XYZ file of C-alpha atoms in Angstrom:
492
model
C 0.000 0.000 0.000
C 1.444 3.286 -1.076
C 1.625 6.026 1.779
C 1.466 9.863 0.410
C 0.803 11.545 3.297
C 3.552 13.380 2.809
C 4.067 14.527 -0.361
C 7.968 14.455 -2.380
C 7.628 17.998 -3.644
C 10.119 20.398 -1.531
C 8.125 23.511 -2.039
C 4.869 21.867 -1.087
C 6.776 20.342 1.889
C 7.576 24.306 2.866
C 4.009 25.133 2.559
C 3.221 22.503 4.740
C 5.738 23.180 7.210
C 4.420 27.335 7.458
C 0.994 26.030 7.065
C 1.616 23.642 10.434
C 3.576 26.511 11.820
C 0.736 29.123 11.716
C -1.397 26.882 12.474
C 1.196 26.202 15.841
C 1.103 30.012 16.752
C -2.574 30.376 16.177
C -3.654 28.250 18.316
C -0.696 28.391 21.314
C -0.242 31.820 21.394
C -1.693 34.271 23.251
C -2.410 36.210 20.139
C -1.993 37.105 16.609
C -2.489 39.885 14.042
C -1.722 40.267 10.567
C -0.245 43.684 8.933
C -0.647 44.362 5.350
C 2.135 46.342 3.803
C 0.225 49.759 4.234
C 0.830 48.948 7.672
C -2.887 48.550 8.636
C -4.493 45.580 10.573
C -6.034 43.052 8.151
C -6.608 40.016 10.580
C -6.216 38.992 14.102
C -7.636 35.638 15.969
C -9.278 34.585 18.599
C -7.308 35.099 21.471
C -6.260 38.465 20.174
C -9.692 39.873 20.488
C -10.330 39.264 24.535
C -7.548 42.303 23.984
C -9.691 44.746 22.295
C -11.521 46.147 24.927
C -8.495 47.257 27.077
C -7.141 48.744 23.773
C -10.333 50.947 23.736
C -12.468 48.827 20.865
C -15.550 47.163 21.132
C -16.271 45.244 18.231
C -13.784 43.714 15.909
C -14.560 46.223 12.805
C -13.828 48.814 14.644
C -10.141 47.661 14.843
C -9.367 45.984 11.352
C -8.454 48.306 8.451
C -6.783 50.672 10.751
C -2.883 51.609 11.208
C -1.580 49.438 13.376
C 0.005 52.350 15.367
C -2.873 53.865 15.669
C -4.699 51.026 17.439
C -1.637 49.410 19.350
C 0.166 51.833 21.371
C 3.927 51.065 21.246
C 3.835 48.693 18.992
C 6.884 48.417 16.210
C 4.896 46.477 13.537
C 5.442 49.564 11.243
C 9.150 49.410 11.227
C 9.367 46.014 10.505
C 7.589 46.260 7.534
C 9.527 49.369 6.718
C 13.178 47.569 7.102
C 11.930 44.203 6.235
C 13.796 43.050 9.941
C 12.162 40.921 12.116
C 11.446 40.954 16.418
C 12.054 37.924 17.542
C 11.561 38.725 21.056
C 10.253 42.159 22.387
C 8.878 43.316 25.619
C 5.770 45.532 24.612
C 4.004 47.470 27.073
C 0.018 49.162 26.677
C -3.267 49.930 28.487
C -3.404 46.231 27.593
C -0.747 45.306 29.804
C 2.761 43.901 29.237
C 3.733 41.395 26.812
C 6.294 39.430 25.600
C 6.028 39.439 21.558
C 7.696 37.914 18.172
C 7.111 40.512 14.866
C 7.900 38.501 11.790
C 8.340 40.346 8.763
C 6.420 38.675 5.594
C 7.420 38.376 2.209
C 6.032 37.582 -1.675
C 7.937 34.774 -4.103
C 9.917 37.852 -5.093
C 10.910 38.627 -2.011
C 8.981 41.858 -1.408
C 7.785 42.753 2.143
C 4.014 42.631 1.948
C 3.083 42.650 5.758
C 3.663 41.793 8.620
C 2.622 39.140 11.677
C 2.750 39.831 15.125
C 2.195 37.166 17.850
C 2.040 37.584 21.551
C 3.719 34.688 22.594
C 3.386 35.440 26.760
C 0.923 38.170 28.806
C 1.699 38.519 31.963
C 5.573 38.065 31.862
C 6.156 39.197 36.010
C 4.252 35.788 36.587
C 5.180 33.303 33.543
C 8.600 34.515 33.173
C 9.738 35.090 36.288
C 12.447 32.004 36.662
C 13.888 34.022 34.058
C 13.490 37.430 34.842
C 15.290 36.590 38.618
C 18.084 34.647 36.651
C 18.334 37.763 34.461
C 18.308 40.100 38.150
C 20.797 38.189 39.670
C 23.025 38.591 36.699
C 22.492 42.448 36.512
C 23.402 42.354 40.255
C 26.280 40.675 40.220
C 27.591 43.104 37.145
C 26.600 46.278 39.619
C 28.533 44.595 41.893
C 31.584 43.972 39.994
C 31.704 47.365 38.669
C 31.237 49.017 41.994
C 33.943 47.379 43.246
C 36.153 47.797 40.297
C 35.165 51.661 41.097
C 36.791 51.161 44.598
C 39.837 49.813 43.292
C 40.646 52.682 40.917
C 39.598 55.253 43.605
C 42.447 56.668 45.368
C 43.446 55.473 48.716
C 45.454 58.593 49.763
C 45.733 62.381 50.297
C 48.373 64.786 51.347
C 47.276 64.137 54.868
C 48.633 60.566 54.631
C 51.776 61.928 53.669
C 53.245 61.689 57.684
C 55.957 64.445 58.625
C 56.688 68.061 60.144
C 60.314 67.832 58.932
C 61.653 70.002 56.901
C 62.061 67.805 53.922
C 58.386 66.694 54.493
C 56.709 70.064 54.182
C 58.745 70.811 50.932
C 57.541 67.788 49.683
C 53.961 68.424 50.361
C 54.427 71.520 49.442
C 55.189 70.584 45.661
C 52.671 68.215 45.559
C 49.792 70.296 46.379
C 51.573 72.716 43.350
C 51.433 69.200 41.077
C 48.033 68.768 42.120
C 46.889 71.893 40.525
C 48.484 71.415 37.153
C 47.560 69.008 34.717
C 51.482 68.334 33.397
C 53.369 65.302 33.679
C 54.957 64.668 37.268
C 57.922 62.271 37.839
C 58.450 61.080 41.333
C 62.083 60.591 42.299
C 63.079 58.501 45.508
C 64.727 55.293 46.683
C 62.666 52.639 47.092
C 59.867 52.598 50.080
C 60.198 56.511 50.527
C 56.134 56.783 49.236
C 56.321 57.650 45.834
C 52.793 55.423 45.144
C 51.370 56.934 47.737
C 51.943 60.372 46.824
C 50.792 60.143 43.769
C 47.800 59.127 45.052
C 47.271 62.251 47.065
C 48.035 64.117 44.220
C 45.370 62.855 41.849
C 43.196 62.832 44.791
C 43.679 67.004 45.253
C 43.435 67.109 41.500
C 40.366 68.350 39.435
C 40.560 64.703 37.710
C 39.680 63.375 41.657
C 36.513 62.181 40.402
C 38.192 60.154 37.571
C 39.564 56.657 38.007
C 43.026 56.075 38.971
C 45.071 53.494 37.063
C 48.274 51.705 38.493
C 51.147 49.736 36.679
C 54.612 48.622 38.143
C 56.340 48.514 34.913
C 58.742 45.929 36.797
C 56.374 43.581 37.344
C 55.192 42.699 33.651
C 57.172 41.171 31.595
C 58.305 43.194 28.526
C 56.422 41.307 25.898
C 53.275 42.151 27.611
C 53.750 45.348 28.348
C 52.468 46.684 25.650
C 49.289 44.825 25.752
C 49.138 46.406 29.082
C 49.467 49.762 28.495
C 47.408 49.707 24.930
C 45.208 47.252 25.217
C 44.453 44.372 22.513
C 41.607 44.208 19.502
C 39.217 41.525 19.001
C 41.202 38.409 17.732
C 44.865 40.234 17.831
C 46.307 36.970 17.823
C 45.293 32.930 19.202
C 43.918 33.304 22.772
C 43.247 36.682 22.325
C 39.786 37.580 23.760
C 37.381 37.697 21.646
C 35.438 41.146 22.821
C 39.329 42.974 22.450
C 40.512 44.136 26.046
C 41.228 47.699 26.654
C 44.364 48.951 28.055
C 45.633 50.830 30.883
C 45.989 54.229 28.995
C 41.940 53.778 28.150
C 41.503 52.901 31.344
C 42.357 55.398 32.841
C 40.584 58.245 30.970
C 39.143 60.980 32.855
C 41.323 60.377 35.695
C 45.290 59.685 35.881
C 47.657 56.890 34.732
C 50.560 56.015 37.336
C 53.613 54.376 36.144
C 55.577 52.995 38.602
C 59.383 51.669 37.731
C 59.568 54.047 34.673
C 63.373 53.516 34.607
C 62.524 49.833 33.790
C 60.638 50.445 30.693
C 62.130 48.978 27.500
C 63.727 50.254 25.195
C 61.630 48.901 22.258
C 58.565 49.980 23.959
C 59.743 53.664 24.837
C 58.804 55.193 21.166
C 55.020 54.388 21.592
C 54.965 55.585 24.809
C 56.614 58.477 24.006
C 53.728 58.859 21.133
C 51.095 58.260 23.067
C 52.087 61.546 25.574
C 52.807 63.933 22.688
C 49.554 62.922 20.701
C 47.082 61.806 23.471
C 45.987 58.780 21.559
C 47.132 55.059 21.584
C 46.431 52.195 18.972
C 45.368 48.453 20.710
C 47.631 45.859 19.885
C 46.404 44.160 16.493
C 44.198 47.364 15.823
C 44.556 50.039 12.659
C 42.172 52.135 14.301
C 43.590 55.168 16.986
C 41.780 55.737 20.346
C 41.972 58.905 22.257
C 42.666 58.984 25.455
C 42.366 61.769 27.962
C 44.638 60.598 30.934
C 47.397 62.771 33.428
C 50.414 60.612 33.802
C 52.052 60.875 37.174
C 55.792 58.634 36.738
C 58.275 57.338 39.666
C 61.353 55.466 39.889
C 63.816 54.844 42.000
C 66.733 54.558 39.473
C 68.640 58.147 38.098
C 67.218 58.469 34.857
C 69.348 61.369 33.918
C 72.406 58.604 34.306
C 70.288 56.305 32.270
C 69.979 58.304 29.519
C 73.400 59.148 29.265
C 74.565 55.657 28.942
C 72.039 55.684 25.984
C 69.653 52.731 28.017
C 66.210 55.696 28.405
C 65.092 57.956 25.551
C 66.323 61.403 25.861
C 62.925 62.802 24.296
C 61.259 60.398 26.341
C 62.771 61.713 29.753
C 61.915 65.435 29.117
C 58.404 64.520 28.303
C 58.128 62.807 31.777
C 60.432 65.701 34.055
C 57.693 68.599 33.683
C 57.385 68.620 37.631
C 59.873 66.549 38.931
C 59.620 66.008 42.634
C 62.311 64.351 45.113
C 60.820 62.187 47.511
C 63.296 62.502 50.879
C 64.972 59.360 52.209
C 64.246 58.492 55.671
C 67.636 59.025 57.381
C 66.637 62.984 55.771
C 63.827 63.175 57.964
C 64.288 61.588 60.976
C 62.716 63.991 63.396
C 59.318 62.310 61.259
C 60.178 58.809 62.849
C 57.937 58.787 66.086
C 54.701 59.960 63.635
C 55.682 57.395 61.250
C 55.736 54.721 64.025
C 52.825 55.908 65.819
C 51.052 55.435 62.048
C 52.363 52.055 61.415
C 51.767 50.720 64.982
C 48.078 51.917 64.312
C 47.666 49.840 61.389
C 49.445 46.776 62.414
C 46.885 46.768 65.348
C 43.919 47.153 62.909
C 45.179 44.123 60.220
C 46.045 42.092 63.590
C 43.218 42.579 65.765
C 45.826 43.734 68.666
C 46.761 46.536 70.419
C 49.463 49.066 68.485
C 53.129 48.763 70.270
C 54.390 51.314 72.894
C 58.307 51.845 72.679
C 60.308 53.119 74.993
C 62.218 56.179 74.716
C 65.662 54.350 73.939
C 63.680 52.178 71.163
C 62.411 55.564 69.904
C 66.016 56.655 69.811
C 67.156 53.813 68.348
C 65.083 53.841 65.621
C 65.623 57.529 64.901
C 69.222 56.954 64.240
C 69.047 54.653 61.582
C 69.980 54.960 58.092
C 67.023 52.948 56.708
C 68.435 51.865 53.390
C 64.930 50.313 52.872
C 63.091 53.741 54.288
C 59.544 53.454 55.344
C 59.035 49.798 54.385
C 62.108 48.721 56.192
C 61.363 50.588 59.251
C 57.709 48.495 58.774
C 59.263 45.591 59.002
C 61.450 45.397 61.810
C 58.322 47.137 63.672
C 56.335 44.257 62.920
C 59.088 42.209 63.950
C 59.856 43.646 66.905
C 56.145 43.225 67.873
C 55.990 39.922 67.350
C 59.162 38.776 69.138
C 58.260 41.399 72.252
C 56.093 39.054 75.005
C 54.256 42.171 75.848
C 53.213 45.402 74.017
C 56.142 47.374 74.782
C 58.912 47.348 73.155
C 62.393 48.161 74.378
C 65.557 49.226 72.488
C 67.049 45.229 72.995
C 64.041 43.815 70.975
C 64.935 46.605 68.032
C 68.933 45.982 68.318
C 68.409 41.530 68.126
C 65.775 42.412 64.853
C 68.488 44.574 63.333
C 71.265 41.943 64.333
C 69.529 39.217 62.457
C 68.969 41.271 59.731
C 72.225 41.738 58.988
C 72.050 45.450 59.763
C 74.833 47.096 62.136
C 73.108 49.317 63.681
C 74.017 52.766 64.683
C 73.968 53.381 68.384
C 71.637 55.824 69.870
C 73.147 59.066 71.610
C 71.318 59.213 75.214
C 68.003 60.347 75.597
C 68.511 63.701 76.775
C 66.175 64.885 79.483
C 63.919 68.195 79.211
C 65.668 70.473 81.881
C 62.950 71.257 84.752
C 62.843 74.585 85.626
C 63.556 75.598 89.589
C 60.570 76.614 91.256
C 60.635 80.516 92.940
C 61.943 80.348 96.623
C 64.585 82.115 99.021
C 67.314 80.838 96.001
C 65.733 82.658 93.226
C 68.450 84.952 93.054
C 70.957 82.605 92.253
C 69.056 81.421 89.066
C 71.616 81.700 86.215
C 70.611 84.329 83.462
C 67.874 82.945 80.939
C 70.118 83.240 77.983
C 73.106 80.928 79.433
C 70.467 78.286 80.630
C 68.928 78.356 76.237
C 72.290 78.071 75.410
C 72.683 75.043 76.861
C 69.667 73.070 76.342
C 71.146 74.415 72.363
C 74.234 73.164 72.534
C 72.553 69.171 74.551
C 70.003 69.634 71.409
C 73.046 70.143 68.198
C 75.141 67.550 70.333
C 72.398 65.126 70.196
C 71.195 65.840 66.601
C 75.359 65.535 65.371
C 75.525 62.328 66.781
C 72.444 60.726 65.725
C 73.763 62.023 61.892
C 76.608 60.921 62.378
C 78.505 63.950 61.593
C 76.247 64.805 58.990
C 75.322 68.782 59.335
C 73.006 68.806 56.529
C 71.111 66.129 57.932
C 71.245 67.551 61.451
C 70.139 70.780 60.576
C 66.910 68.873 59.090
C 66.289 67.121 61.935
C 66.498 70.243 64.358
C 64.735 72.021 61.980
C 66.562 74.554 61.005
C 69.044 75.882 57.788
C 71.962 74.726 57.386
C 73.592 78.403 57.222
C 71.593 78.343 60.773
C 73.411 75.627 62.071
C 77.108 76.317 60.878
C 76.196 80.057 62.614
C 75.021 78.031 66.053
C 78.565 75.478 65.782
C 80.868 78.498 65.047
C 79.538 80.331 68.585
C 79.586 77.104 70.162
C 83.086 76.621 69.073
C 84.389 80.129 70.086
C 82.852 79.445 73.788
C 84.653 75.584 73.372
C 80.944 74.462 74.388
C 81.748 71.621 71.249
C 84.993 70.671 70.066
């Protein structure tokens, strides 16, 4: 017996199949309409006319033969027959209520647009669709999240105020940074290693006008050179295998609207020192694998710790490169420069080892105090840090006394420099039947002068600039002070 059910002719198997479709949609669907190609309602079907009502109509013929935006507010039936694109999914919202719908555009054998059909596929979508919709919540949740974290991390963690010092060589600083902060030229932080340059910089973006802006970080020492300039430029869709697919953008992009810190500038490569150099004078960069230029609007604040002006005379750093970068240099002071700023610094850093420990900060005696004050700190702030924290942990009880500081430095390999005494604050003699044998006011300041130089000499070791830091004073001051001293053999 010979089955032709289904017949062996492909286009009648395609009118079958849209036939079976329709009839599919017509009858699941929550509605349907058909739009002729003047974009007016020829046809809709049963479920669509429970609708009608809502949509202001009360019989069927008053809603056929009409525009369709005329009768269904919001409704984008119109443009798809104008661009000939479908809808597959829409959200369309009415006096009918909220819908989710499919607009298919529909076509002659020529291939001429000559309607339109429109099919609500779900009413009600808060209550049929809501596994979805929470999935889709979630996810938008999550992204806020992600973002407003990634907003933390670029805001700056420092101002001027975290800068910690009433030195000399601390004000200065300061001083030029709050004159950085108001310019929008390059700065270049110069400074052995742990003196704060990072930090700075932060407190100079943060009293900047860009403040509001991100602010981008990269230690140029810790990426290795051939991705460096992925790093700083980004990459474009597909640049090469494993690229990412969506492109990634660089630190230079970034950073736009705010500022760009490069740390470790004196380790940038050479090969990578021309596009760098580029993207300063011109303000635009170009992603790795890209033809296409992106502007960038970004103040670059630089640091190092190496002597640039050495490196580029030994041909190893671009001269063009460096005078693009020194607009506003600033010298970050060493430690052993301003060591009258010790105690604040250690009052500081005991705070916050207390908060990341859960303990209470350190007291130190006044010989620890001492002892730490006449360092040389090779390592500066971070070095001081850690033999704090190791101090602290080796100390049985919360004080800590100069012994703990001296074994810390021993195993460390450090000799350290001994502390001169702790000189006492002369007490002044109280009024009696002796008054009149009190010494004359000037000779007793002279002396607590001369216990004061003798103290800051020796904790310098000799050194008079230094010294005349740490008491505060110039150094023409302090020559002046040693020469009287030296006439009245007060100091040999």
């Amino acid at each position: 017996m010979k089955d032709d059910s289904l017949p062996l002719d492909g286009q009648r198997i395609l009118e079958l199949a849209a036939r079976s479709m329709f009839d599919l949609f017509a009858n699941a669907s929550e509605g349907m309409m058909l739009v002729d190609r003047d974009e007016r309602v020829v046809w809709i079907n049963e479920q669509y006319k429970r609708f009608l009502p809502a949509l202001g109509f009360e019989r069927v013929e008053d809603f056929l033969g009409h525009p369709v935006s005329q009768v269904v507010h919001n409704t984008l039936m119109d443009r798809v027959i104008r661009t000939g694109k479908p809808i597959l999914i829409d959200l369309l919202s009415n006096r009918a209520g909220t819908f989710v719908v499919s607009r298919i555009p529909l076509r002659d054998e020529a291939g001429q647009v000559i309607g339109a059909l429109g099919i609500v596929l779900f009413d009600h979508p808060e209550t049929t669709l809501q596994p979805l919709i929470q999935k889709f919540a979630h996810l938008q949740r999550d992204l806020d999240d992600a973002r407003r974290e990634l907003a933390t991390q670029r805001r700056t963690k420092y101002t001027l105020g975290s800068f910690l010092g009433s030195s000399a060589a601390a004000v200065e600083v300061k001083r030029q940074a709050r004159r950085a902060a108001g310019s929008s030229s390059p700065v270049l932080l110069l400074g052995e290693t742990g003196t704060g340059k990072e930090l700075l910089a932060h407190a100079i973006h943060a009293g900047s006008a860009r403040a509001n802006g991100p602010f981008v970080s990269v230690n140029i020492a810790a990426v290795p050179d051939t991705l460096l300039e992925a790093e700083f430029f980004g990459v474009a869709a597909g640049a090469y295998t494993g690229a990412d697919r969506k492109g990634r953008d660089g630190k230079f992009k970034l950073a736009d609207g705010g500022t760009l810190f490069l740390d470790e500038i004196g380790d940038m490569p050479p090969s990578l020192q021309p596009k760098l150099l580029r993207a300063l004078q011109e303000g635009e960069i170009e992603p790795l694998g890209s033809n296409k230029v992106v502007p960038f609007d970004a103040r670059v604040i630089a640091a190092t710790s190496r002597d640039l002006g050495a490196l580029v005379r030994e041909g190893r750093f671009r001269e063009d490169l460096y005078y693009r970068l020194n607009v506003l240099p600033i010298r970050v002071p060493p430690l052993r420069e301003r060591r009258s700023d010790v105690p604040a610094l250690v009052e500081a850093l005991g705070e916050d080892m207390a908060l990341r420990n859960g303990m209470a900060p350190p007291e130190l005696s006044a010989e620890a105090m001492a002892l730490l004050a006449a360092q040389s700190w090779p390592g500066n702030i971070r070095e001081l840090r850690n033999v704090l924290e190791q101090a602290a942990m080796r100390s049985e009880s919360q004080r800590i006394e100069a012994a703990h500081l001296e074994q810390v430095l021993r195993d460390a390999g450090v000799e350290s420099i001994v502390a001169p005494p702790v000189v006492a604050v002369p007490t002044l003699p109280q009024p009696g039947p002796d008054s009149r044998r009190l010494r004359p006011l000037a000779d007793q300041v002279a002396e607590v002068e001369r216990a004061a130089i003798a103290a800051a000499m020796a904790a310098t070791g000799g050194n008079k600039l230094a010294a005349a830091r740490l008491l505060g004073i110039s150094r023409a001051k302090l020559y002046e002070r040693l020469a009287q001293l030296s006439e009245n053999k007060a100091i040999a």
